[in-house]
Each structure stands twice: as structure tokens, then as C-alpha cells.
CSV table of C-alpha atoms in Angstrom, one decimal:
chain,number,residue,atom,x,y,z
Q,1,MET,CA,99.7,76.0,78.8
Q,2,ASN,CA,98.9,72.4,78.0
Q,3,PRO,CA,102.2,70.4,77.3
Q,4,ALA,CA,100.2,67.7,75.6
Q,5,VAL,CA,99.8,70.2,72.7
Q,6,ILE,CA,103.6,69.9,72.1
Q,7,PRO,CA,104.2,66.9,69.8
Q,8,ASP,CA,106.6,64.2,71.1
Q,9,GLU,CA,108.8,64.9,68.1
Q,10,ILE,CA,109.6,68.4,69.6
Q,11,TYR,CA,110.8,66.7,72.8
Q,12,ARG,CA,112.9,64.3,70.8
Q,13,ILE,CA,114.5,67.1,68.9
Q,14,VAL,CA,115.4,69.0,72.1
Q,15,SER,CA,116.7,65.8,73.7
Q,16,SER,CA,118.9,65.0,70.6
Q,17,LEU,CA,120.3,68.6,70.7
Q,18,ARG,CA,121.3,68.2,74.3
Q,19,GLU,CA,123.4,65.3,73.3
Q,20,ILE,CA,125.6,67.6,71.2
Q,21,HIS,CA,125.9,70.2,74.0
Q,22,ALA,CA,123.1,72.4,72.6
Q,23,SER,CA,120.2,74.1,74.4
Q,24,ALA,CA,117.0,74.7,72.4
Q,25,TYR,CA,114.2,77.1,73.4
Q,26,LEU,CA,110.8,77.4,71.9
Q,27,VAL,CA,110.2,81.0,70.6
Q,28,GLY,CA,107.8,83.1,68.6
Q,29,GLY,CA,104.3,82.3,67.7
Q,30,SER,CA,104.3,78.8,69.0
Q,31,VAL,CA,104.9,80.1,72.5
Q,32,ARG,CA,102.0,82.5,72.1
Q,33,ASP,CA,99.7,79.8,70.8
Q,34,LEU,CA,100.6,77.5,73.7
Q,35,LEU,CA,100.0,80.2,76.3
Q,36,LEU,CA,96.6,80.8,74.7
Q,37,GLY,CA,95.8,77.0,74.8
Q,38,GLN,CA,95.9,76.7,71.0
Q,39,GLU,CA,97.8,74.2,68.9
Q,40,PRO,CA,100.8,75.8,67.1
Q,41,GLU,CA,101.0,75.5,63.4
Q,42,GLU,CA,104.8,75.5,63.6
Q,43,PHE,CA,107.5,75.5,66.2
Q,44,ASP,CA,110.5,77.9,66.2
Q,45,PHE,CA,113.6,77.3,68.2
Q,46,GLU,CA,116.6,79.3,69.2
Q,47,ILE,CA,119.6,77.0,69.6
Q,48,PHE,CA,122.6,77.8,71.8
Q,49,ALA,CA,125.7,76.0,72.8
Q,50,ASP,CA,125.5,74.8,76.4
Q,51,GLU,CA,127.8,76.0,79.2
Q,52,HIS,CA,130.3,73.1,78.7
Q,53,LEU,CA,130.7,74.0,75.0
Q,54,LYS,CA,130.9,77.8,75.8
Q,55,THR,CA,133.6,77.2,78.3
Q,56,THR,CA,135.6,75.1,75.9
Q,57,PHE,CA,135.1,77.7,73.2
Q,58,GLU,CA,136.1,80.7,75.4
Q,59,SER,CA,139.3,78.9,76.5
Q,60,SER,CA,140.4,78.1,73.0
Q,61,SER,CA,142.6,79.9,70.5
Q,62,LEU,CA,140.9,81.8,67.7
Q,63,GLU,CA,141.7,79.1,65.2
Q,64,LYS,CA,140.3,76.4,67.5
Q,65,GLN,CA,137.2,78.6,68.1
Q,66,GLN,CA,136.4,78.5,64.4
Q,67,ILE,CA,136.8,74.7,64.3
Q,68,ILE,CA,134.5,74.4,67.4
Q,69,LEU,CA,131.9,76.7,65.8
Q,70,ASP,CA,131.9,74.9,62.5
Q,71,LYS,CA,131.6,71.5,64.2
Q,72,PHE,CA,128.7,72.8,66.4
Q,73,ILE,CA,126.8,74.1,63.3
Q,74,GLU,CA,127.5,70.8,61.5
Q,75,ASP,CA,126.2,68.8,64.5
Q,76,VAL,CA,123.1,70.9,64.8
Q,77,ILE,CA,122.3,70.4,61.1
Q,78,SER,CA,123.0,66.7,61.4
Q,79,VAL,CA,120.6,66.4,64.4
Q,80,LEU,CA,117.8,68.4,62.8
Q,81,SER,CA,118.3,66.4,59.5
Q,82,ASN,CA,117.2,63.3,61.4
Q,83,PHE,CA,113.8,64.8,61.8
Q,84,SER,CA,113.3,66.8,58.6
Q,85,GLU,CA,114.9,68.2,55.4
Q,86,ILE,CA,116.9,71.3,56.4
Q,87,LYS,CA,117.2,74.5,54.4
Q,88,LYS,CA,119.5,77.4,55.4
Q,89,VAL,CA,117.4,80.6,55.0
Q,90,GLY,CA,119.3,83.2,57.2
Q,91,ARG,CA,121.6,85.7,55.7
Q,92,SER,CA,123.0,87.7,58.6
Q,93,PHE,CA,122.9,84.8,61.1
Q,94,GLY,CA,122.1,81.1,60.9
Q,95,ILE,CA,118.5,80.3,60.3
Q,96,PHE,CA,117.6,76.8,59.3
Q,97,LYS,CA,114.1,75.8,58.1
Q,98,MET,CA,112.8,72.3,58.7
Q,99,GLU,CA,110.3,71.1,56.2
Q,100,LYS,CA,107.1,70.2,57.9
Q,101,LYS,CA,106.5,66.5,58.5
Q,102,PRO,CA,103.5,64.9,59.9
Q,103,TYR,CA,103.9,64.2,63.6
Q,104,ASP,CA,103.7,60.7,65.0
């Protein structure tokens, strides 16, 4: 795998998500393409709360958990919006599509 194939913008997105206690993992076809030494056409992420936020969430009341969850989703959307227009496309669970922008 050649990390040079991953645009700097992807690293900036992951770094920005860490600032809000989120972990982002590349998934899907982009991982396959990278392993094959090809340039991905798009990058898919799974985004999770980090251990700090999980611990806070698990030790909170049900009411507070809803507030934490809503704030986390709002923060993720805010971070991603700094890089692209965001559209919610998931029905059963949160999927947000970032409109493609040319990379730096």
C-alpha cells in the first residue's frame, strides 16, 4: 500500500475528527484499491466515538446520553462540513455523503 495515494485532505479530516473525540477508519472500496496499489475514486469512513467519549456516555443518565449523542453527531457534521457539502443519506443509521471536491 502506498500512503502517498491517500490525499492530504483525508489526513486532515481524520485529524480534525480526533479533536472532537472521534475515530475514523477507511473502509470499503478505497481500502481494496489502496491494497492493490490503485488510486481510490472515493474514500469511505466509519466514524466512532473514542474511548474518552464512550466512557463519558456510559457513565451518564439516559437523558444525558441523548444529549451527548446529539452533540457528537452535530460535531461530526460540523467537522465534515469544513471539507465538503454534507448530505444525510442513511435511513437505518447515520450515513453522510460528502460531495466530491478536488484535492489540494
